[in-house]
CSV table of N, CA and C in Angstrom, one decimal:
chain,number,residue,atom,x,y,z
A,1329,ARG,N,0.8,-1.2,0.0
A,1329,ARG,CA,0.0,0.0,0.0
A,1329,ARG,C,0.9,1.3,0.0
A,1330,ALA,N,2.0,1.2,0.7
A,1330,ALA,CA,2.9,2.4,0.8
A,1330,ALA,C,3.4,2.7,-0.6
A,1331,ALA,N,3.8,1.7,-1.3
A,1331,ALA,CA,4.3,1.9,-2.7
A,1331,ALA,C,3.2,2.5,-3.6
A,1332,SER,N,2.0,2.0,-3.4
A,1332,SER,CA,0.9,2.5,-4.2
A,1332,SER,C,0.6,4.0,-3.9
A,1333,ARG,N,0.6,4.3,-2.6
A,1333,ARG,CA,0.4,5.7,-2.2
A,1333,ARG,C,1.5,6.6,-2.8
A,1334,ARG,N,2.7,6.1,-2.7
A,1334,ARG,CA,3.8,6.9,-3.2
A,1334,ARG,C,3.7,7.2,-4.7
A,1335,LEU,N,3.3,6.1,-5.4
A,1335,LEU,CA,3.1,6.2,-6.9
A,1335,LEU,C,2.0,7.2,-7.2
A,1336,VAL,N,0.9,7.1,-6.5
A,1336,VAL,CA,-0.2,8.0,-6.8
A,1336,VAL,C,0.2,9.4,-6.5
A,1337,ALA,N,0.9,9.6,-5.4
A,1337,ALA,CA,1.3,11.0,-5.0
A,1337,ALA,C,2.3,11.5,-6.1
A,1338,TYR,N,3.2,10.7,-6.5
A,1338,TYR,CA,4.1,11.1,-7.6
A,1338,TYR,C,3.4,11.4,-8.8
A,1339,LEU,N,2.4,10.6,-9.2
A,1339,LEU,CA,1.7,10.9,-10.4
A,1339,LEU,C,0.9,12.2,-10.3
A,1340,LEU,N,0.3,12.4,-9.2
A,1340,LEU,CA,-0.5,13.6,-8.9
A,1340,LEU,C,0.4,14.8,-9.0
A,1341,GLN,N,1.6,14.7,-8.4
A,1341,GLN,CA,2.5,15.9,-8.4
A,1341,GLN,C,2.9,16.2,-9.8
A,1342,SER,N,3.3,15.1,-10.6
A,1342,SER,CA,3.8,15.3,-11.9
A,1342,SER,C,2.7,15.9,-12.8
A,1343,PHE,N,1.5,15.4,-12.6
A,1343,PHE,CA,0.3,15.9,-13.4
A,1343,PHE,C,0.1,17.4,-13.0
A,1344,ARG,N,0.1,17.7,-11.7
A,1344,ARG,CA,-0.2,19.1,-11.3
A,1344,ARG,C,0.9,20.0,-11.9
A,1345,VAL,N,2.1,19.6,-11.8
A,1345,VAL,CA,3.2,20.5,-12.3
A,1345,VAL,C,3.0,20.7,-13.8
A,1346,GLU,N,2.7,19.7,-14.5
A,1346,GLU,CA,2.6,19.8,-16.0
A,1346,GLU,C,1.3,20.6,-16.3
A,1347,ALA,N,0.3,20.4,-15.5
A,1347,ALA,CA,-1.0,21.1,-15.7
A,1347,ALA,C,-0.7,22.6,-15.5
A,1348,ALA,N,0.1,22.9,-14.5
A,1348,ALA,CA,0.4,24.3,-14.1
A,1348,ALA,C,1.1,25.0,-15.3
A,1349,HIS,N,1.9,24.2,-16.0
A,1349,HIS,CA,2.6,24.7,-17.2
A,1349,HIS,C,1.7,25.0,-18.3
A,1350,GLY,N,0.5,24.3,-18.2
A,1350,GLY,CA,-0.5,24.5,-19.3
A,1350,GLY,C,-0.2,23.7,-20.5
A,1351,ALA,N,0.6,22.7,-20.4
A,1351,ALA,CA,0.8,21.8,-21.6
A,1351,ALA,C,1.2,20.4,-21.1
A,1352,LEU,N,0.7,19.4,-21.8
A,1352,LEU,CA,1.0,18.0,-21.5
A,1352,LEU,C,1.7,17.4,-22.7
A,1353,PRO,N,3.0,17.3,-22.6
A,1353,PRO,CA,3.8,16.6,-23.7
A,1353,PRO,C,3.4,15.2,-23.9
A,1354,ALA,N,3.3,14.8,-25.1
A,1354,ALA,CA,2.9,13.4,-25.5
A,1354,ALA,C,3.8,12.4,-24.8
A,1355,PRO,N,5.1,12.5,-24.8
A,1355,PRO,CA,6.0,11.5,-24.2
A,1355,PRO,C,5.7,11.4,-22.7
A,1356,SER,N,5.5,12.5,-22.0
A,1356,SER,CA,5.2,12.5,-20.6
A,1356,SER,C,3.9,11.8,-20.3
A,1357,ALA,N,2.9,12.1,-21.1
A,1357,ALA,CA,1.6,11.5,-21.0
A,1357,ALA,C,1.7,10.0,-21.1
A,1358,LEU,N,2.4,9.5,-22.1
A,1358,LEU,CA,2.6,8.1,-22.3
A,1358,LEU,C,3.3,7.5,-21.0
A,1359,SER,N,4.3,8.1,-20.5
A,1359,SER,CA,5.0,7.6,-19.4
A,1359,SER,C,4.1,7.5,-18.2
A,1360,LEU,N,3.3,8.6,-18.0
A,1360,LEU,CA,2.4,8.6,-16.8
A,1360,LEU,C,1.4,7.5,-16.9
A,1361,ARG,N,1.0,7.2,-18.1
A,1361,ARG,CA,0.0,6.1,-18.3
A,1361,ARG,C,0.6,4.8,-18.2
A,1362,SER,N,1.8,4.6,-18.6
A,1362,SER,CA,2.5,3.3,-18.5
A,1362,SER,C,2.8,2.9,-17.1
A,1363,LEU,N,3.2,3.9,-16.3
A,1363,LEU,CA,3.6,3.6,-14.9
A,1363,LEU,C,2.4,3.0,-14.1
A,1364,PRO,N,1.2,3.7,-14.1
A,1364,PRO,CA,0.1,3.2,-13.3
A,1364,PRO,C,-0.4,1.9,-13.8
A,1365,LEU,N,-0.4,1.7,-15.1
A,1365,LEU,CA,-0.8,0.4,-15.7
A,1365,LEU,C,0.1,-0.7,-15.2
A,1366,ALA,N,1.4,-0.5,-15.3
A,1366,ALA,CA,2.4,-1.6,-14.8
A,1366,ALA,C,2.2,-1.8,-13.3
A,1367,ALA,N,2.0,-0.7,-12.6
A,1367,ALA,CA,1.9,-0.9,-11.1
A,1367,ALA,C,0.6,-1.6,-10.8
A,1368,HIS,N,-0.5,-1.3,-11.4
A,1368,HIS,CA,-1.7,-2.0,-11.1
A,1368,HIS,C,-1.6,-3.4,-11.5
A,1369,GLY,N,-0.9,-3.7,-12.6
A,1369,GLY,CA,-0.7,-5.1,-13.0
A,1369,GLY,C,0.0,-5.9,-11.9
A,1370,SER,N,1.1,-5.3,-11.4
A,1370,SER,CA,1.9,-6.0,-10.4
A,1370,SER,C,1.1,-6.2,-9.1
A,1371,GLN,N,0.4,-5.2,-8.7
A,1371,GLN,CA,-0.3,-5.3,-7.5
A,1371,GLN,C,-1.4,-6.3,-7.6
A,1372,GLY,N,-2.1,-6.4,-8.8
A,1372,GLY,CA,-3.1,-7.3,-9.0
A,1372,GLY,C,-2.6,-8.8,-8.9
A,1373,GLN,N,-1.4,-9.0,-9.5
A,1373,GLN,CA,-0.8,-10.3,-9.4
A,1373,GLN,C,-0.4,-10.6,-7.9
A,1374,ARG,N,0.1,-9.7,-7.3
A,1374,ARG,CA,0.5,-9.9,-5.9
A,1374,ARG,C,-0.7,-10.2,-5.0
A,1375,SER,N,-1.7,-9.5,-5.2
A,1375,SER,CA,-3.0,-9.7,-4.4
A,1375,SER,C,-3.5,-11.1,-4.6
A,1376,SER,N,-3.6,-11.5,-5.9
A,1376,SER,CA,-4.1,-12.8,-6.3
A,1376,SER,C,-3.2,-13.9,-5.7
A,1377,GLY,N,-1.9,-13.7,-5.8
A,1377,GLY,CA,-1.0,-14.7,-5.4
A,1377,GLY,C,-1.0,-14.9,-3.9
A,1378,ASP,N,-1.3,-13.7,-3.2
A,1378,ASP,CA,-1.3,-13.7,-1.7
A,1378,ASP,C,-2.7,-14.3,-1.3
């Protein structure tokens, strides 16, 4: 759960910072989407395995 909260906080910070700039670069948007997807996948497997 700690890792999940950190990831969410990191994503929110990154998103807010970019939103404040008024522009969302495509590469950054892709990275932000890839991170949560990978994290959710790992967490899902861990939960099922546990």
